[in-house]
PDB file of C-alpha atoms in Angstrom:
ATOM      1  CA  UNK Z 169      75.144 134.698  90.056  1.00 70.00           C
ATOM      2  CA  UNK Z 170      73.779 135.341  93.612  1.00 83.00           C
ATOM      3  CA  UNK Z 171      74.428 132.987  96.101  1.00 93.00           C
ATOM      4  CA  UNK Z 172      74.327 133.053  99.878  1.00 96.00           C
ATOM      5  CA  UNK Z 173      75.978 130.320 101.950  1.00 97.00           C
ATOM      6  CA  UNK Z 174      75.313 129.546 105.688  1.00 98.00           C
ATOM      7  CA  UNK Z 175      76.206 126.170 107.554  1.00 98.00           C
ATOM      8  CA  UNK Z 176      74.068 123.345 106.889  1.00 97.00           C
ATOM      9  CA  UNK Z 177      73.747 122.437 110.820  1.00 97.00           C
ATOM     10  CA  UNK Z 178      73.847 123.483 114.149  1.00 98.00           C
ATOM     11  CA  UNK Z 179      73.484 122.260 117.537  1.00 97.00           C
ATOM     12  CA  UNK Z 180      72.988 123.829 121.445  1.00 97.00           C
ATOM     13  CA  UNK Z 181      71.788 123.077 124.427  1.00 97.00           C
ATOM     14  CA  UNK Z 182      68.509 124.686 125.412  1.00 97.00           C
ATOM     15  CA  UNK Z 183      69.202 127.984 127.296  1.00 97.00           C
ATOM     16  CA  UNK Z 184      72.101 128.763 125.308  1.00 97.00           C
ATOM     17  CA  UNK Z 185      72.962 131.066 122.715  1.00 97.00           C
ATOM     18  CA  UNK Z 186      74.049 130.510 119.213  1.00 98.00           C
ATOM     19  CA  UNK Z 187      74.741 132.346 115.861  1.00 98.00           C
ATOM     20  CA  UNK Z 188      73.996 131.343 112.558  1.00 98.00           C
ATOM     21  CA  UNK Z 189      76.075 133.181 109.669  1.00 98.00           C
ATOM     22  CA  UNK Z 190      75.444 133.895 105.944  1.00 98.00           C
ATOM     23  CA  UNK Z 191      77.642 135.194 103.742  1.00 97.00           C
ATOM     24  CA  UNK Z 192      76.473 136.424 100.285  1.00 96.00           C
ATOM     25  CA  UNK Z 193      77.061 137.186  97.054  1.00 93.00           C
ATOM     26  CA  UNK Z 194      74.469 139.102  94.786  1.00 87.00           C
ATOM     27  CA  UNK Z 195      74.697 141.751  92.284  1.00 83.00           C
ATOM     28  CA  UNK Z 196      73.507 144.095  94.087  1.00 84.00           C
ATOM     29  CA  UNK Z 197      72.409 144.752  97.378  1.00 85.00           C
ATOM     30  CA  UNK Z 198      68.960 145.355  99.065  1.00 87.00           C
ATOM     31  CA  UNK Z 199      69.203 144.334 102.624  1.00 92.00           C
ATOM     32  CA  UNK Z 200      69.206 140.670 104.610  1.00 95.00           C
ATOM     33  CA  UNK Z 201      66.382 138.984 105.399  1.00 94.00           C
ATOM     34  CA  UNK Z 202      65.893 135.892 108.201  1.00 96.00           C
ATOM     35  CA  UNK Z 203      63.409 133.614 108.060  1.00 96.00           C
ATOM     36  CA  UNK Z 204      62.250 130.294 110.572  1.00 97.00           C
ATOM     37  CA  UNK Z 205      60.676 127.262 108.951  1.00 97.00           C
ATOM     38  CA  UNK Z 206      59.801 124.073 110.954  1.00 96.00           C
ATOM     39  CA  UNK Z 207      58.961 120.762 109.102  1.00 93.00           C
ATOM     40  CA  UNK Z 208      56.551 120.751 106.936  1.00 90.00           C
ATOM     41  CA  UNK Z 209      55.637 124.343 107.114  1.00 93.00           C
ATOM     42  CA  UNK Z 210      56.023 128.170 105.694  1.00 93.00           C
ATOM     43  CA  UNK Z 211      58.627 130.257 106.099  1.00 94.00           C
ATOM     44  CA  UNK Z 212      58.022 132.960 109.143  1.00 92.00           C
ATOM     45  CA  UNK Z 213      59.815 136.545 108.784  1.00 91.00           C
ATOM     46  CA  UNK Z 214      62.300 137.156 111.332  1.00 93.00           C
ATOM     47  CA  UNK Z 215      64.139 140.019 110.823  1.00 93.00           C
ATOM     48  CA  UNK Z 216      65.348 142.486 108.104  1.00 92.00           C
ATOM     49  CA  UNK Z 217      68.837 144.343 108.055  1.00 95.00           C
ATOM     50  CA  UNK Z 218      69.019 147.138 105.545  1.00 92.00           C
ATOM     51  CA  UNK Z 219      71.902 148.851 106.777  1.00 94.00           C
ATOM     52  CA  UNK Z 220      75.120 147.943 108.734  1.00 96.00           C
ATOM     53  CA  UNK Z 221      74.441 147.025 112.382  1.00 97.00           C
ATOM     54  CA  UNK Z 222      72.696 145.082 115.186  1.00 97.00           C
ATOM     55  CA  UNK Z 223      68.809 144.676 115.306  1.00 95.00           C
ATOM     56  CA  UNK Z 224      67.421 143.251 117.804  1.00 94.00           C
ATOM     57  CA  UNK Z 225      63.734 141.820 117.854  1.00 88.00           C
ATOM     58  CA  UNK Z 226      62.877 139.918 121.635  1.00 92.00           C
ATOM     59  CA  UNK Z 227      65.413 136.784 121.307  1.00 96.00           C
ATOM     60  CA  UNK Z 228      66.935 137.280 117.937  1.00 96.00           C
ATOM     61  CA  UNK Z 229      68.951 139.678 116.800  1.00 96.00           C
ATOM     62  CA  UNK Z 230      70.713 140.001 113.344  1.00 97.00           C
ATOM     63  CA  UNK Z 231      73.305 141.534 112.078  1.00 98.00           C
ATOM     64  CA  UNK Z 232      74.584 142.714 109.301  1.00 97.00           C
ATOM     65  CA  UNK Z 233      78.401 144.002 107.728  1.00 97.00           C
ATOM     66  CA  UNK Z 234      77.761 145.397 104.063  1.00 95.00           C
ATOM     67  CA  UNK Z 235      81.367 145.662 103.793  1.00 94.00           C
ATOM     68  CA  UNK Z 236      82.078 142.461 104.921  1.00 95.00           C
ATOM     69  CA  UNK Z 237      78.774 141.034 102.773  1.00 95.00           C
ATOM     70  CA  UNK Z 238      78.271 138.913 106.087  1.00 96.00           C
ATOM     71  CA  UNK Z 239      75.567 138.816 108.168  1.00 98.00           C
ATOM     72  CA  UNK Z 240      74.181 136.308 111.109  1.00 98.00           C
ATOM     73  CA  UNK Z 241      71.113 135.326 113.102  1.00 98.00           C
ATOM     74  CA  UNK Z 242      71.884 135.631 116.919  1.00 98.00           C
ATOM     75  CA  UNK Z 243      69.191 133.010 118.987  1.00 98.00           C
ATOM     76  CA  UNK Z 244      69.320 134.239 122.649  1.00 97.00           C
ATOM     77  CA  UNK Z 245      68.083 131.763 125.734  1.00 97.00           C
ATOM     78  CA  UNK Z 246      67.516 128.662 123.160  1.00 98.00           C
ATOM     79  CA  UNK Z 247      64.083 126.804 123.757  1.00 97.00           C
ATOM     80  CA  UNK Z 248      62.955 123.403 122.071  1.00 97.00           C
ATOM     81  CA  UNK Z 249      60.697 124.812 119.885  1.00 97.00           C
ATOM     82  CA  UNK Z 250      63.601 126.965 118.144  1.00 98.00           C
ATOM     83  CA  UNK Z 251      64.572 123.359 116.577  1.00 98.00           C
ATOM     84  CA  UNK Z 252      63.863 124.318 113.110  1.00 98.00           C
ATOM     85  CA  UNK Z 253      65.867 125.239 109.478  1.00 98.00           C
ATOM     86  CA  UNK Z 254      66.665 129.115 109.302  1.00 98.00           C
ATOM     87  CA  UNK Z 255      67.234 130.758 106.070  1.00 98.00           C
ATOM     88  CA  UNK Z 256      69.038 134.136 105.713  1.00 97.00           C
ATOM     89  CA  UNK Z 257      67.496 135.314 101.947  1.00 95.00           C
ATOM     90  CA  UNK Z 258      68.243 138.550 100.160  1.00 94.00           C
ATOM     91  CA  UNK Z 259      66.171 140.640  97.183  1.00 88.00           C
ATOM     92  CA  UNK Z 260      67.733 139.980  93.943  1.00 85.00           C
ATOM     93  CA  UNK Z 261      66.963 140.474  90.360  1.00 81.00           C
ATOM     94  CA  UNK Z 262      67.051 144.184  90.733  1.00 78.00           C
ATOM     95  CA  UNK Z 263      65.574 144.241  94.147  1.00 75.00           C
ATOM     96  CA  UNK Z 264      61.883 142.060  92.926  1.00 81.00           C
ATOM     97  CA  UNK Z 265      62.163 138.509  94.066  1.00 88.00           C
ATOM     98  CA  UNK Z 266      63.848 137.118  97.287  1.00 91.00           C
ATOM     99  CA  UNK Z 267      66.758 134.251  96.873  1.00 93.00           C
ATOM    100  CA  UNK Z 268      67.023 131.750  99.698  1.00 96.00           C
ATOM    101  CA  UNK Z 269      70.339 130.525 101.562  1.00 97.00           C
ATOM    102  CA  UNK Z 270      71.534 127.675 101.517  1.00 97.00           C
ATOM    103  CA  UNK Z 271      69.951 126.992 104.905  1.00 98.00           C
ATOM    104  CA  UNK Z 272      70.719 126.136 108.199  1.00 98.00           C
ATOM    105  CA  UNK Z 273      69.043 123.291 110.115  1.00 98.00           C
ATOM    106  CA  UNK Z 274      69.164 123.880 114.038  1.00 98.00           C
ATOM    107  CA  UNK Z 275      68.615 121.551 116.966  1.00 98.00           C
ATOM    108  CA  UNK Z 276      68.565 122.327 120.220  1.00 98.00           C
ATOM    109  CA  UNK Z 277      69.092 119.744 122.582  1.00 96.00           C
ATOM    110  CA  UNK Z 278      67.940 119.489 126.618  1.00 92.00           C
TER     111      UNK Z 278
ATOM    112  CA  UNK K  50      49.549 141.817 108.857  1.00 72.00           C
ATOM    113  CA  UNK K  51      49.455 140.340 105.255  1.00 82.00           C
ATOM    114  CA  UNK K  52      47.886 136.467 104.591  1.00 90.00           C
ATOM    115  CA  UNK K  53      48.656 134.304 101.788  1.00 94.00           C
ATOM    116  CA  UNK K  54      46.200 131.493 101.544  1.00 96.00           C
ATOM    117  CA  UNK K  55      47.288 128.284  99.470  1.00 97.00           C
ATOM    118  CA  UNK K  56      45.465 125.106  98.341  1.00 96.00           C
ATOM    119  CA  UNK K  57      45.483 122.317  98.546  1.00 98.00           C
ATOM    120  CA  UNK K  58      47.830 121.861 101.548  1.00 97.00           C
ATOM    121  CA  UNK K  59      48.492 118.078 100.159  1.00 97.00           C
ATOM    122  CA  UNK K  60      47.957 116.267  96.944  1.00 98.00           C
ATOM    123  CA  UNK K  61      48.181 112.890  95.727  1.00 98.00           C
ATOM    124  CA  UNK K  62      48.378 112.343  91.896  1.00 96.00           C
ATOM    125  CA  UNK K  63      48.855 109.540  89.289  1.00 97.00           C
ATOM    126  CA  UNK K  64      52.132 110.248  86.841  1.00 98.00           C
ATOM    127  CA  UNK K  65      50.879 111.942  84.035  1.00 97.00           C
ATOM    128  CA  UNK K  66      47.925 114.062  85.573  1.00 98.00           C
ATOM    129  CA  UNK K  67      48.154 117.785  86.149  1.00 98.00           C
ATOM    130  CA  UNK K  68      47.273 119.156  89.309  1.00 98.00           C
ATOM    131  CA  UNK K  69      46.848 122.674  90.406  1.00 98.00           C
ATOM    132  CA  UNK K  70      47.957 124.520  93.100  1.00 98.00           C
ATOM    133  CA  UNK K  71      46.152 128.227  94.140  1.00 97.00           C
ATOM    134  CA  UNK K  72      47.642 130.797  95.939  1.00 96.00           C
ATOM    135  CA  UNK K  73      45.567 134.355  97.322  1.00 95.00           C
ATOM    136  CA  UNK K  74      46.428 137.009  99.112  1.00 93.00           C
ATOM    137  CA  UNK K  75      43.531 137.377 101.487  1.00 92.00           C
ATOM    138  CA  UNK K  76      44.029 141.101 102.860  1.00 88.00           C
ATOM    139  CA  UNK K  77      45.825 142.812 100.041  1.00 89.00           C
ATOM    140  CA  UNK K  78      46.388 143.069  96.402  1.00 88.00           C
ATOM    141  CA  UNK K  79      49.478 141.219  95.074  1.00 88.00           C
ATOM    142  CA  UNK K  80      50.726 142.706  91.351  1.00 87.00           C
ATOM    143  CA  UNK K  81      53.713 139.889  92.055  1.00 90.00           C
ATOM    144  CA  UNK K  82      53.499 137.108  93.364  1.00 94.00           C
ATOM    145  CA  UNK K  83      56.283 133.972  93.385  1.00 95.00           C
ATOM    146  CA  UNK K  84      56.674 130.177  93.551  1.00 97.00           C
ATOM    147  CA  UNK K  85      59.050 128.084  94.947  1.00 97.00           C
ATOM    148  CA  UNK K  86      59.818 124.437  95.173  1.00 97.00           C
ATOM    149  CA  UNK K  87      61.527 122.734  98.253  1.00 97.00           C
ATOM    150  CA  UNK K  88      62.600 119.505  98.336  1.00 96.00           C
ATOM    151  CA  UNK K  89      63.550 117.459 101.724  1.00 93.00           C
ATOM    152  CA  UNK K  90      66.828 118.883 103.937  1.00 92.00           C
ATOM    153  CA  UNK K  91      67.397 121.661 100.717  1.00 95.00           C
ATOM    154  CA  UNK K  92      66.828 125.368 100.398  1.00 97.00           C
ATOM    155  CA  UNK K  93      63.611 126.850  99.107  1.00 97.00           C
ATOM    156  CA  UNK K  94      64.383 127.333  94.640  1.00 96.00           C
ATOM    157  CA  UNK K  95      62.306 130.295  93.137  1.00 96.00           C
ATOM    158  CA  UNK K  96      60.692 129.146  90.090  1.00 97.00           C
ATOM    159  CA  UNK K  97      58.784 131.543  88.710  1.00 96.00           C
ATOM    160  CA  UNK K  98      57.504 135.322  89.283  1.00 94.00           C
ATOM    161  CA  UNK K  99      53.982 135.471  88.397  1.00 91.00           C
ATOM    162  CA  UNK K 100      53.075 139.191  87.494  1.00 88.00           C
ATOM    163  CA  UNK K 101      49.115 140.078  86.974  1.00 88.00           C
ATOM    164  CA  UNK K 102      47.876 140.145  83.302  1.00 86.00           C
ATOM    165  CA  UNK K 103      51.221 139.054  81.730  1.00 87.00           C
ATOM    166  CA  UNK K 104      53.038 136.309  81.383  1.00 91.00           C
ATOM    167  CA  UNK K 105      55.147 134.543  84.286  1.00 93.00           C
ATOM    168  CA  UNK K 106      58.897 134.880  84.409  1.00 94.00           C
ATOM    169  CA  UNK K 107      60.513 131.168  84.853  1.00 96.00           C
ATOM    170  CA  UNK K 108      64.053 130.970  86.498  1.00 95.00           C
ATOM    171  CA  UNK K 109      67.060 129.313  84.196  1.00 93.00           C
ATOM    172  CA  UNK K 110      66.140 125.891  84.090  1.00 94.00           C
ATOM    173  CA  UNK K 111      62.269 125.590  84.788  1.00 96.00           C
ATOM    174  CA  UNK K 112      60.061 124.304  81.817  1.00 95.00           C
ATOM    175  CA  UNK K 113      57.552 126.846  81.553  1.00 94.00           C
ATOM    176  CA  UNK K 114      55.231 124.438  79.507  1.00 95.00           C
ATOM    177  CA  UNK K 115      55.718 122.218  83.018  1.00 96.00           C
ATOM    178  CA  UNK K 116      54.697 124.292  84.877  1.00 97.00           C
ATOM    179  CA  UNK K 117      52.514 126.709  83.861  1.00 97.00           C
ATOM    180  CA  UNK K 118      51.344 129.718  86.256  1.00 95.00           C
ATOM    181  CA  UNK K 119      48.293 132.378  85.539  1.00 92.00           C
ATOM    182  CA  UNK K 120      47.988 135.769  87.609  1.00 91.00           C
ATOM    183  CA  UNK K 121      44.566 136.223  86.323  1.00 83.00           C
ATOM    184  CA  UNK K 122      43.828 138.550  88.820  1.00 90.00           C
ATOM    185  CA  UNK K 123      45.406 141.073  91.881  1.00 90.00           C
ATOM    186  CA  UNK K 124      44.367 138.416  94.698  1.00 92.00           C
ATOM    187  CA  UNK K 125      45.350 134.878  92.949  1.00 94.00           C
ATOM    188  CA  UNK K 126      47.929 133.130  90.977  1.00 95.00           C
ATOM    189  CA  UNK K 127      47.824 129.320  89.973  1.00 96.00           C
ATOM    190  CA  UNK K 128      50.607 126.934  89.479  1.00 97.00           C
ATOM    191  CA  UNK K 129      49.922 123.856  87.605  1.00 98.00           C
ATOM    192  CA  UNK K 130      52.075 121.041  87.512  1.00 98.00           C
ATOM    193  CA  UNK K 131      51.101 119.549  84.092  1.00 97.00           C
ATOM    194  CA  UNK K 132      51.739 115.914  83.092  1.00 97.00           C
ATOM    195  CA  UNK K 133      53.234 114.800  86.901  1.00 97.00           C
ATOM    196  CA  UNK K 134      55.987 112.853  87.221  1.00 97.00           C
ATOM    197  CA  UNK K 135      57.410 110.972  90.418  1.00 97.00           C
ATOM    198  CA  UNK K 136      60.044 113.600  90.011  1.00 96.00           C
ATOM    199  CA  UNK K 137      58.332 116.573  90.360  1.00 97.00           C
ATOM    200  CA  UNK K 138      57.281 115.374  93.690  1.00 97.00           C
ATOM    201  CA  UNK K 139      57.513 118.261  95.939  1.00 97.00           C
ATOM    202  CA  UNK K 140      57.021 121.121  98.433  1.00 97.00           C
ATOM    203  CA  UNK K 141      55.831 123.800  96.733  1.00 98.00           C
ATOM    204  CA  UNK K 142      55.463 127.459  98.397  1.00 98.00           C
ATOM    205  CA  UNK K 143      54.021 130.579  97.076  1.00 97.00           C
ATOM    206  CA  UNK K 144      55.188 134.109  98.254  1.00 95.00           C
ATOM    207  CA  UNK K 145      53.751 137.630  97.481  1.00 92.00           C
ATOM    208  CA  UNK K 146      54.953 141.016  98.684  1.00 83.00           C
ATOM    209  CA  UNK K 147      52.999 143.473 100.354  1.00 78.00           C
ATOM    210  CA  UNK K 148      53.915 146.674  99.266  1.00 70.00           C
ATOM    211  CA  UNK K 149      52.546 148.386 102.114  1.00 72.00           C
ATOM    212  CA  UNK K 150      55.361 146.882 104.387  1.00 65.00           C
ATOM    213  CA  UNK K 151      58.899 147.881 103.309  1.00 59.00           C
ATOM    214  CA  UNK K 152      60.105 144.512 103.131  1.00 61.00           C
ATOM    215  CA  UNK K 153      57.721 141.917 103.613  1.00 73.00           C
ATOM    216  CA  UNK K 154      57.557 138.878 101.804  1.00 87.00           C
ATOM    217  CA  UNK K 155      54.456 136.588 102.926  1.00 90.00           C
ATOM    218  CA  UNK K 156      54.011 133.034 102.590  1.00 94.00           C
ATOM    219  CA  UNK K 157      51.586 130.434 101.888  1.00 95.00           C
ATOM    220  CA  UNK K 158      51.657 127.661 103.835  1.00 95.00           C
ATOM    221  CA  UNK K 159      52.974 125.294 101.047  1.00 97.00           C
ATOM    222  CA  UNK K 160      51.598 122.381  98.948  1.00 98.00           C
ATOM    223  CA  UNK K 161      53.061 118.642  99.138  1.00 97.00           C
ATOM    224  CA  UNK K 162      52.714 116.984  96.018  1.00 98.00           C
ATOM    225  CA  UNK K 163      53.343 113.171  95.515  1.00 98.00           C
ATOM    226  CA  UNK K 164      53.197 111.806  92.521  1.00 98.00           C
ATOM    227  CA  UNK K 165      52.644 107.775  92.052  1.00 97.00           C
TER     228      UNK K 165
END
């Protein structure tokens, strides 16, 4: 089955950085996906990884080790409103419909 | 950049009435389009993959006759929670993907459900 685990919690102090790893196990593979959802709302896109490698989009970057089938969310100069869950999700069922993590609440404390 | 629309944002049902949720894609046409559930602190759960003029494909363990879901047409897809249950109390999210980005799924902005 598919399956992509990241820790259930995190916390940092605003300013700071932190990192926020999945690790995943699908039959096969079409890239990483991170998304941001605060409380009571959507999920918001915020950044792909198709191949290997660092991208980097303003604050967060993610990254992404086929090899390794590990990947993380790097959160640069933390801010209050970053207090929300983040989901890595990948493509599955042959690429069509998107699987979720296991999620990863974050709180960022003054 | 792609919009889903969904609605109603919040419901409030008796057990044993069926309530509909709609989802569009305002901007573009969606041949796919998918449904989630999320309950409190826990991951979003596909349940479905609606597909335009055919019939929905349910994940392992979601009563299709629950939960029934029509793609009538490129731009809107309907979940309907039939014969509610304090159980089925829920976040519910719909997704589609725009084709014209490489990989970008789109949300809706999610439907809370509470059945009494």
């Amino acid at each position: 089955g598919q399956s992509l685990e990241q820790p259930s919690e995190v916390t940092a102090v605003e300013g700071a950085i932190v990192q926020i790893n999945c690790t995943y196990q699908t039959s096969g593979f079409y890239g990483l996906s991170w998304y941001q959802q605060h409380d009571g709302g959507a999920p918001t896109f915020l950044s792909y990884n198709g191949l290997d490698g660092l991208e980097e989009t303003g604050r967060f970057s993610s990254f992404l080790s086929r090899s390794d089938s590990y990947g993380y969310l790097l959160l640069q100069e933390l801010q209050m409103k970053d207090s929300a869950s983040y989901f890595c999700a990948a493509p599955t069922g042959g690429g069509n419909k998107l699987t979720f993590g296991t999620g990863t609440q974050l709180k960022v404390e003054l | 950049g792609a919009v889903v629309s969904q609605h109603p944002s919040w419901v409030i049902c008796k057990s044993g009435t069926s309530v509909k949720i709609e989802c569009r894609s305002l901007d573009f046409q969606a041949t796919t389009m998918f449904w989630y559930r999320q309950f409190p602190k826990q991951s979003l759960m596909l349940m479905a993959t609606s597909n335009e003029g055919s019939k929905a494909t349910y994940e392992q363990g979601v009563e299709k006759d629950k939960f029934l879901i029509n793609h009538a047409s490129l731009t809107l897809s309907t979940l309907t929670v039939t014969s509610a249950h304090p159980e089925d109390s829920s976040f519910y999210i719909c997704s589609a993907r725009d084709d014209r980005a490489n990989y970008g799924y789109t949300f809706g902005s999610g439907t809370r459900l509470t059945v009494v």
